[in-house]
PDB file of C-alpha atoms in Angstrom:
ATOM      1  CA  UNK A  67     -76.722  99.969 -15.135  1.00  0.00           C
ATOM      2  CA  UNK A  68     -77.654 102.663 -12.810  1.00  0.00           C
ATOM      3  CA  UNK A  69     -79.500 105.508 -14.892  1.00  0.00           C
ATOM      4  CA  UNK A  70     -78.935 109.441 -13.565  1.00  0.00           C
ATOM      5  CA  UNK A  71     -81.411 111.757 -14.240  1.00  0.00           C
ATOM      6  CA  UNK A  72     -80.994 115.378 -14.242  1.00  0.00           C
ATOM      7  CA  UNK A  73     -83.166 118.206 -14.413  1.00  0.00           C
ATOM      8  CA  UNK A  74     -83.560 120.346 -15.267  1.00  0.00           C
ATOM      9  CA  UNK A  75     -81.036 120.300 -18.475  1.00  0.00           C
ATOM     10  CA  UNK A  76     -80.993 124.172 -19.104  1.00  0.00           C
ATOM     11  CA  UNK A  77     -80.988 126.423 -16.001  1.00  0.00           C
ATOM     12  CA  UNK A  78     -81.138 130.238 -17.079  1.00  0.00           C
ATOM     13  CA  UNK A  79     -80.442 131.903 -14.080  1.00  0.00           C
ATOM     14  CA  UNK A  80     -80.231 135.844 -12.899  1.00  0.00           C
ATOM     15  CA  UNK A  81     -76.705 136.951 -11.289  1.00  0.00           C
ATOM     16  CA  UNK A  82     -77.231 136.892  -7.860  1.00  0.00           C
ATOM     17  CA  UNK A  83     -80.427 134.377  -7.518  1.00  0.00           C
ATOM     18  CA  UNK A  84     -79.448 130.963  -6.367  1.00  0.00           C
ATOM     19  CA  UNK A  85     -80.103 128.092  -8.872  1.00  0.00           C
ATOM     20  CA  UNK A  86     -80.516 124.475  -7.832  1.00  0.00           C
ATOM     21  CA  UNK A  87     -79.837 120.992  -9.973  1.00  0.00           C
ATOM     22  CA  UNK A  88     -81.836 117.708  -9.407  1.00  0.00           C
ATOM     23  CA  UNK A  89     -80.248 114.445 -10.392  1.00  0.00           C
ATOM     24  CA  UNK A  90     -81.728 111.233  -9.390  1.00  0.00           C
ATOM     25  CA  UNK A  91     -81.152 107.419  -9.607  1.00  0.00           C
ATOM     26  CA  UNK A  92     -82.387 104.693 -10.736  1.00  0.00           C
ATOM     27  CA  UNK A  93     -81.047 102.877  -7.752  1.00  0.00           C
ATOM     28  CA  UNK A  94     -79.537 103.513  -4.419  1.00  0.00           C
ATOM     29  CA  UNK A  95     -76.547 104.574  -3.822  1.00  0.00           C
ATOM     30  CA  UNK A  96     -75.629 104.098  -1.015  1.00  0.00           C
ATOM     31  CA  UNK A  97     -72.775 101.482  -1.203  1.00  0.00           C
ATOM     32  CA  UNK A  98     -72.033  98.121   1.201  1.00  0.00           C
ATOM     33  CA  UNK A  99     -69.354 100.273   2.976  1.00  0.00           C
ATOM     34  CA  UNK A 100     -72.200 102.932   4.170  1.00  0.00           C
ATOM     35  CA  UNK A 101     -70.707 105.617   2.321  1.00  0.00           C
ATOM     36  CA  UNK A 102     -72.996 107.212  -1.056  1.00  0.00           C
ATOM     37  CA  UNK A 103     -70.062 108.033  -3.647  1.00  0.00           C
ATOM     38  CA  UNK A 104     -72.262 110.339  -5.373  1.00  0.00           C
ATOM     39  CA  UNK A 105     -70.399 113.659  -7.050  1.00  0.00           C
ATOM     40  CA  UNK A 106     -70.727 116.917  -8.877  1.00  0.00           C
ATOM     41  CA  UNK A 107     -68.998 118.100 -11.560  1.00  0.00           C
ATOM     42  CA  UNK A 108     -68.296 121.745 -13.262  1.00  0.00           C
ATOM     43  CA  UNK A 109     -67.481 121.848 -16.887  1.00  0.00           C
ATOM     44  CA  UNK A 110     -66.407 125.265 -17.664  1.00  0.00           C
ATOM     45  CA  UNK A 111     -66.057 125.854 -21.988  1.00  0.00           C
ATOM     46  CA  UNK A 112     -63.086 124.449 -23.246  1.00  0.00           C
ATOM     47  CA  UNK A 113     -62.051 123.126 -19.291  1.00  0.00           C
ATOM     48  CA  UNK A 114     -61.817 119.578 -18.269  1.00  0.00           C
ATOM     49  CA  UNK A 115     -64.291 118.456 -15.468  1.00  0.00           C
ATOM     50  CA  UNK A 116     -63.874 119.757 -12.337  1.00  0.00           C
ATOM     51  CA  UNK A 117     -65.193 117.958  -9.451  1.00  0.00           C
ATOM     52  CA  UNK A 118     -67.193 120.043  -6.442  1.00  0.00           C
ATOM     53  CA  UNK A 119     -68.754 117.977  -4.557  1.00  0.00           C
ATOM     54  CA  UNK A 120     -67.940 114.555  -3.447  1.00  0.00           C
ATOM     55  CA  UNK A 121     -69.885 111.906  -1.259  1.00  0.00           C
ATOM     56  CA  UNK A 122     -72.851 114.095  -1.796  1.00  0.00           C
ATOM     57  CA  UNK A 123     -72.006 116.833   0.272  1.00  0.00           C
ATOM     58  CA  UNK A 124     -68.530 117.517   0.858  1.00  0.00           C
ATOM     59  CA  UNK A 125     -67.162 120.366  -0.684  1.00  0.00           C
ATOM     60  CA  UNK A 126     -63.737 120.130  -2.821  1.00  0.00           C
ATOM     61  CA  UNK A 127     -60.911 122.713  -1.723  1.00  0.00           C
ATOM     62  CA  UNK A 128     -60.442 125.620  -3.603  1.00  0.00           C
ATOM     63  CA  UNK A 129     -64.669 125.155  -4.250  1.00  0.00           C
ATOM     64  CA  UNK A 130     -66.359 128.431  -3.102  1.00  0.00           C
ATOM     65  CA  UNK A 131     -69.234 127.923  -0.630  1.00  0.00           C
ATOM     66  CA  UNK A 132     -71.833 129.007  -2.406  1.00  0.00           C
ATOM     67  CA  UNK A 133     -71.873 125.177  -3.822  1.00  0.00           C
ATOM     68  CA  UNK A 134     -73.542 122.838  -2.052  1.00  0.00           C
ATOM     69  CA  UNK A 135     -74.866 119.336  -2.356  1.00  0.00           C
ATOM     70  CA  UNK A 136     -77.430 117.491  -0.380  1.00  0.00           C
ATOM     71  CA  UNK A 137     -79.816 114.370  -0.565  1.00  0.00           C
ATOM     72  CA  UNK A 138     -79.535 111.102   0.039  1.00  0.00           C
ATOM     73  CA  UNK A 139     -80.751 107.056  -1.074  1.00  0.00           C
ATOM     74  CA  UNK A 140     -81.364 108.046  -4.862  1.00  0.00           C
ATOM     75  CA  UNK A 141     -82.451 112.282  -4.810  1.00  0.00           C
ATOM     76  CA  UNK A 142     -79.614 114.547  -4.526  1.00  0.00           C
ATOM     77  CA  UNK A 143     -79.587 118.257  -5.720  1.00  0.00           C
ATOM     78  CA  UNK A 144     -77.095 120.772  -5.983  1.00  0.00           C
ATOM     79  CA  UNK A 145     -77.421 124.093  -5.252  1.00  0.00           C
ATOM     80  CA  UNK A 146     -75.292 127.344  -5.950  1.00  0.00           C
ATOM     81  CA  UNK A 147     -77.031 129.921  -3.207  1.00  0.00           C
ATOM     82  CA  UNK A 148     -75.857 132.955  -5.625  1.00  0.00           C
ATOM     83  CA  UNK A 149     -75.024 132.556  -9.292  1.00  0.00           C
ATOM     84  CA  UNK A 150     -71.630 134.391 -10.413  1.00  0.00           C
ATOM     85  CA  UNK A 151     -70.735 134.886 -13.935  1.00  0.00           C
ATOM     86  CA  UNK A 152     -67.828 132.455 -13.400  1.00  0.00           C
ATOM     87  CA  UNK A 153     -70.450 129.468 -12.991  1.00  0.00           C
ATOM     88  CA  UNK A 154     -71.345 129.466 -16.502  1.00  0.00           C
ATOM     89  CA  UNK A 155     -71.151 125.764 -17.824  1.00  0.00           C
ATOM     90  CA  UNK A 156     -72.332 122.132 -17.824  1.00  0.00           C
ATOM     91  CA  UNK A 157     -73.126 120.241 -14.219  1.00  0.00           C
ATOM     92  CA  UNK A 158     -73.121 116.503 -14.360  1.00  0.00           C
ATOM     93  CA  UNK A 159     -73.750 114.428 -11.457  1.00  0.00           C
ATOM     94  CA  UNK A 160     -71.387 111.129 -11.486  1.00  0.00           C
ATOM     95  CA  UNK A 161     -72.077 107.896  -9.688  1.00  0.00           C
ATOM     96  CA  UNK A 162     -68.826 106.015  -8.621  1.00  0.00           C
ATOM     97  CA  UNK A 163     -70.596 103.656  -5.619  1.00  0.00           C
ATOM     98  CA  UNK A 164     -70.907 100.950  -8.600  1.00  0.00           C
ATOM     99  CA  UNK A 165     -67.416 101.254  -9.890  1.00  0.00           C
ATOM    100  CA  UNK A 166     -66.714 100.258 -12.437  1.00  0.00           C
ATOM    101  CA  UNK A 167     -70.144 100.321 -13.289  1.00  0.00           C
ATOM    102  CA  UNK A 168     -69.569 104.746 -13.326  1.00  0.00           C
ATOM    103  CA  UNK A 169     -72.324 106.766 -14.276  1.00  0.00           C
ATOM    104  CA  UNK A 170     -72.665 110.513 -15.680  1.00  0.00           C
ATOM    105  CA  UNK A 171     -76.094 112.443 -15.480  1.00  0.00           C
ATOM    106  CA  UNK A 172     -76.922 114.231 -19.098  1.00  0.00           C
ATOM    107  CA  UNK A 173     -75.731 117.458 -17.462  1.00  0.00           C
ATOM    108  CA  UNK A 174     -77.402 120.645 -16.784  1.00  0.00           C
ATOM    109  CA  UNK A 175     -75.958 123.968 -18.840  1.00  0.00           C
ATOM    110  CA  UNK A 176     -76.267 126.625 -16.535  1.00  0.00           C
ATOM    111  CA  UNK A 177     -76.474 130.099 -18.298  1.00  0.00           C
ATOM    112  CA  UNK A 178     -76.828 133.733 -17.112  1.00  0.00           C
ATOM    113  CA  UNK A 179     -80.630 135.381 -17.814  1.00  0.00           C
TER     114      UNK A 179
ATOM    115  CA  UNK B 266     -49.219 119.884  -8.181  1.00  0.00           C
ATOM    116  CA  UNK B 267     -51.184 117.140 -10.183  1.00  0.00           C
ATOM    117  CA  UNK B 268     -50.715 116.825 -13.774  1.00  0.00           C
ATOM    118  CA  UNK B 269     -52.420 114.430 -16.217  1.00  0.00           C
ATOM    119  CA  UNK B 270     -51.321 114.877 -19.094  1.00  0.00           C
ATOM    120  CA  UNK B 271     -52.773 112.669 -22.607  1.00  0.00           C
ATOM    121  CA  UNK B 272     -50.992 112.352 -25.499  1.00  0.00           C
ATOM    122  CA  UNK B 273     -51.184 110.605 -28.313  1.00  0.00           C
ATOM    123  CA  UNK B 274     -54.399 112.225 -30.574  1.00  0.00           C
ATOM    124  CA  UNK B 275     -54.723 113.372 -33.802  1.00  0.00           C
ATOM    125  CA  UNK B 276     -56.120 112.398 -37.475  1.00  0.00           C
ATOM    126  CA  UNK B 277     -56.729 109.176 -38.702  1.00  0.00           C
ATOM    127  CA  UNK B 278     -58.804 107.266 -41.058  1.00  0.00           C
ATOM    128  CA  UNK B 279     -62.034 105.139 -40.521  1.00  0.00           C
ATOM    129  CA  UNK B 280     -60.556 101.555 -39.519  1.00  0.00           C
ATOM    130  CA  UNK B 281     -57.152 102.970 -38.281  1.00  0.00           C
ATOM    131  CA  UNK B 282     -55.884 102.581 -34.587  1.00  0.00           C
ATOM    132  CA  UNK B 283     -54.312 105.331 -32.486  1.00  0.00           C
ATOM    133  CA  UNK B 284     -52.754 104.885 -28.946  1.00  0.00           C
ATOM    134  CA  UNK B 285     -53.356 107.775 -26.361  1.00  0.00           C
ATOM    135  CA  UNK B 286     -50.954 108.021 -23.393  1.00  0.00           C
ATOM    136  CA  UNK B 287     -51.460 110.029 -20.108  1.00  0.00           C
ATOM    137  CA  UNK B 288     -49.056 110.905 -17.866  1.00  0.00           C
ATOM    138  CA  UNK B 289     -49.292 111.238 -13.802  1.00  0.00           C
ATOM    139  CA  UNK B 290     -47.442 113.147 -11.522  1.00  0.00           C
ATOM    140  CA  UNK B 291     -47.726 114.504  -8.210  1.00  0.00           C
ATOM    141  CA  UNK B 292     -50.131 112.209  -6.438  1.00  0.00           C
ATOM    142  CA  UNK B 293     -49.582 108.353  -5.584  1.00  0.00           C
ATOM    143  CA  UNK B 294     -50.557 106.754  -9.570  1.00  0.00           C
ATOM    144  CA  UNK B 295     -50.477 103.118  -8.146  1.00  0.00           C
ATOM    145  CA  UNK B 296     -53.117 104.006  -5.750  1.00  0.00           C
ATOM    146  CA  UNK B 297     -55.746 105.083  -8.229  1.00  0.00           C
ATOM    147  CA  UNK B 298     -58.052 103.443 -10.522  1.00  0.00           C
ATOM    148  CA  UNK B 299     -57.901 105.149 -13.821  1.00  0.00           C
ATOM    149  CA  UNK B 300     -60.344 105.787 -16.525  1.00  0.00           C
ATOM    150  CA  UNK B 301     -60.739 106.995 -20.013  1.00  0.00           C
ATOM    151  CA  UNK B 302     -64.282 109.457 -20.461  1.00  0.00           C
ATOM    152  CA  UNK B 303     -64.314 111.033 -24.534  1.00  0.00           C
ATOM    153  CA  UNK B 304     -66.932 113.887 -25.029  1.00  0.00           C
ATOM    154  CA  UNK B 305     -68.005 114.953 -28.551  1.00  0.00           C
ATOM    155  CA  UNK B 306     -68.688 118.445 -29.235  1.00  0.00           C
ATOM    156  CA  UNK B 307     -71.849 120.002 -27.507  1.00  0.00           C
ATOM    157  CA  UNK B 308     -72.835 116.300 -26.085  1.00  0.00           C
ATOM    158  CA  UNK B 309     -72.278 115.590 -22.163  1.00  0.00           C
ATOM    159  CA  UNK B 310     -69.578 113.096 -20.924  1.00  0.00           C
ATOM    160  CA  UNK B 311     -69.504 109.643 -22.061  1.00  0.00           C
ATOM    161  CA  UNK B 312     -67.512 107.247 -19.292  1.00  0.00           C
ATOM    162  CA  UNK B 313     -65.466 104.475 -21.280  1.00  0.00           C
ATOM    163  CA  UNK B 314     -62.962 102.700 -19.961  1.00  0.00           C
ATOM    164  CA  UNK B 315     -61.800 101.648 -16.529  1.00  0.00           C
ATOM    165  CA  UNK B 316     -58.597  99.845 -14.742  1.00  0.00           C
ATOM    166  CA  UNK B 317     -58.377  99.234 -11.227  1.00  0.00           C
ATOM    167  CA  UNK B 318     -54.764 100.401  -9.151  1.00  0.00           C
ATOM    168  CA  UNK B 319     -53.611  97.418  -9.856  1.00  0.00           C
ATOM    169  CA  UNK B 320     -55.097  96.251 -12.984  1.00  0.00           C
ATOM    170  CA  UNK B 321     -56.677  93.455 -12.321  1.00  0.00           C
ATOM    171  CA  UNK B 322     -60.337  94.698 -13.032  1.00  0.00           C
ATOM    172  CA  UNK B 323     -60.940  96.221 -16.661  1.00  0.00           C
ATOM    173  CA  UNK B 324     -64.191  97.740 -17.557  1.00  0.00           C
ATOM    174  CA  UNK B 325     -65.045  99.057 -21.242  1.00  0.00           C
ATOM    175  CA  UNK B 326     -68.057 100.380 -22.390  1.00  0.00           C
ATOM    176  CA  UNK B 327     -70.629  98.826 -24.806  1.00  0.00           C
ATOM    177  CA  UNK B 328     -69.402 101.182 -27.652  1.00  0.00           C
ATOM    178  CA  UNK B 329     -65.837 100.176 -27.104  1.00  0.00           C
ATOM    179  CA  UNK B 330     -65.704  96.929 -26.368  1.00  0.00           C
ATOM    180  CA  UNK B 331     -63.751  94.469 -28.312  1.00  0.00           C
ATOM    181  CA  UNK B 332     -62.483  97.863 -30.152  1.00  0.00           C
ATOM    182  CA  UNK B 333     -60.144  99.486 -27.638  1.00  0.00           C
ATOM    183  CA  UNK B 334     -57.847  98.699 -24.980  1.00  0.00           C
ATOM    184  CA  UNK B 335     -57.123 100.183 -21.721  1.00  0.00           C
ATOM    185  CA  UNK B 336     -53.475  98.999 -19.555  1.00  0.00           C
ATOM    186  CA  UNK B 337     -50.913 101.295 -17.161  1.00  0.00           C
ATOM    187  CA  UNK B 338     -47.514 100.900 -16.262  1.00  0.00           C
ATOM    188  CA  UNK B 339     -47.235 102.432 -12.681  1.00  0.00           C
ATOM    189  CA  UNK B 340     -43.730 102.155 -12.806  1.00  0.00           C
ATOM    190  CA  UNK B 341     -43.992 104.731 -15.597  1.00  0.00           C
ATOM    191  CA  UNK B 342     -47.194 106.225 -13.639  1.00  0.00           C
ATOM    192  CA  UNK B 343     -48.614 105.980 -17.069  1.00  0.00           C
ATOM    193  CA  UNK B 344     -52.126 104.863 -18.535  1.00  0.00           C
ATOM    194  CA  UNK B 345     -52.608 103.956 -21.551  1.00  0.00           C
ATOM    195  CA  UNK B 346     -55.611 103.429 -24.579  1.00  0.00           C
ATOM    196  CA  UNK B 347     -55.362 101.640 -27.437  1.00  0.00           C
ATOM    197  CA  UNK B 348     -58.024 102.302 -29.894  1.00  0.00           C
ATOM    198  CA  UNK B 349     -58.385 100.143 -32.498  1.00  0.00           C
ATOM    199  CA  UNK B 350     -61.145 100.300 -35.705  1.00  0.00           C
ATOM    200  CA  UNK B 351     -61.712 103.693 -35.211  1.00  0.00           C
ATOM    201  CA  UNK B 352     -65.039 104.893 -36.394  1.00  0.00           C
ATOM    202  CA  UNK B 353     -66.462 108.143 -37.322  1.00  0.00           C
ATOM    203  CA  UNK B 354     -68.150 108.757 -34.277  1.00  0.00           C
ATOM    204  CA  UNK B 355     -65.227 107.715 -31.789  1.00  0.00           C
ATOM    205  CA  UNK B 356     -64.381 111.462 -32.948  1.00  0.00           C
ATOM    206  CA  UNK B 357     -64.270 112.975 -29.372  1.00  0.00           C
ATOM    207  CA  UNK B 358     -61.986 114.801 -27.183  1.00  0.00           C
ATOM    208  CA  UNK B 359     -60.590 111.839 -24.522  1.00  0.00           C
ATOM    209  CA  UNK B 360     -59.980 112.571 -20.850  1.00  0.00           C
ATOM    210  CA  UNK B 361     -58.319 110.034 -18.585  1.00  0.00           C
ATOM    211  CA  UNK B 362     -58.731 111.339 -14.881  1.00  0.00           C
ATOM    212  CA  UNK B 363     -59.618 109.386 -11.459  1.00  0.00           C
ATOM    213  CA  UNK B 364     -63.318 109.946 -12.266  1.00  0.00           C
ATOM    214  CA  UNK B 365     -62.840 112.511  -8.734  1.00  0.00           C
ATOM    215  CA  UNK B 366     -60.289 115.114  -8.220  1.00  0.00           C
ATOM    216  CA  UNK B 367     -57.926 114.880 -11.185  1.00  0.00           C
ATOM    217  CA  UNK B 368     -58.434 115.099 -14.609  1.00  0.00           C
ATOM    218  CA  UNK B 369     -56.299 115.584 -17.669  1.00  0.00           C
ATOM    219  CA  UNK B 370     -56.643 118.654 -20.059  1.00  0.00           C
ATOM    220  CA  UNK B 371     -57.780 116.511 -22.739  1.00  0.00           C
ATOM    221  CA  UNK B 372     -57.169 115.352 -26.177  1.00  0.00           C
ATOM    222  CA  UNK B 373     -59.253 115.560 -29.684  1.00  0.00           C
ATOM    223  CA  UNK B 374     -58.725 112.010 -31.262  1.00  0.00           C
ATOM    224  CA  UNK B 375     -60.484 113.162 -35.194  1.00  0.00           C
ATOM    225  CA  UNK B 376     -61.564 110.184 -37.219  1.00  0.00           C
ATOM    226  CA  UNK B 377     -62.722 110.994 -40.730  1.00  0.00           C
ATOM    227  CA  UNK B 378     -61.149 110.332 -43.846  1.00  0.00           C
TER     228      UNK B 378
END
């Protein structure tokens, strides 16, 4: 099975300072059809998942664009260019180019300093 | 608007079997494959189950296999679980989603006795 690895898994961050998420794998992603189904995911307290970020870099609607994703092969990061208060939560990076062989990261609890 | 919707949770005893329900509506159900993800509390997402649009590939976890069953009806636009020999630590609140945009609120499924 493909392995994610975030980091870092706690991510105390001052409002207003951008924060950035690592999460890499232990194999490519990049799937036969040339696309890399690699996602993001916001888990508010108490909320259900909420995906950001799909195919590595595209932004959901209603997402603010502050998020962004990037990377490529098996190294992707996200980055939020200025932490808000309503960013508090869990980010988990999901792999769904080996469906149904999914993947979640460990997930990375963001937190205001 | 989307909607998921689980039902279907609740209490029961080590060994029973409970069957969760979630309902679609407002985007095409038969297009999607459909999966089950359970998180316990303060632990990150664990990705269980899957079904393909049509249901002709089924993927289960190690921890559920043999244990719990995953089907849909799209004529209902319905997916459904059926967890069987329920152990302690299937306690976990049980999402089904797309494993993209839509997700379902949630449900707690308790096992203790």
């Amino acid at each position: 099975d493909v392995v994610l690895t975030q980091s870092p898994l706690s991510l105390p961050v001052t409002l207003g300072q951008p924060a950035s998420i690592s999460c890499r794998s232990s194999q490519s992603l990049v799937h036969s059809d040339g696309n890399t189904y690699l996602n993001w995911f916001q888990q508010r307290p108490g909320q259900s998942p909420r995906r950001l970020i799909y195919e590595v870099s595209n932004r959901d609607s209603g997402v603010p664009d502050r998020f962004s994703g990037s990377g490529s092969g098996t190294d992707f990061t996200l980055k939020i260019s200025r932490v808000e208060a309503e960013d508090v939560g869990v980010y988990y990076c999901m792999q769904g180019t080996k469906w149904p062989f999914i993947t979640f990261g460990q997930g990375t609890r963001l937190e205001i300093k | 608007e989307v909607h998921l919707v689980e039902s279907g949770g609740g209490l029961v005893q080590p060994g029973g079997s409970l069957r969760l329900s979630c309902s679609a509506s407002g985007f095409t159900f038969s297009d999607y494959a459909m999966h089950w993800v359970r998180q316990t509390p303060g632990r990150g997402l664990e990705y269980i189950s899957a079904i393909s649009n049509n249901g002709d590939i089924i993927y289960y976890a190690d921890s559920v296999k043999g244990r719990f069953t995953i089907s849909r009806d799209n004529s209902k636009k319905t997916l459904y679980f059926q967890m069987s020999s329920l152990r302690t630590e299937d306690t976990a609140v049980y999402y089904c989603g797309t494993a993209g945009k839509y997700w379902g609120q949630g449900i707690l499924v308790t096992v203790s006795s």
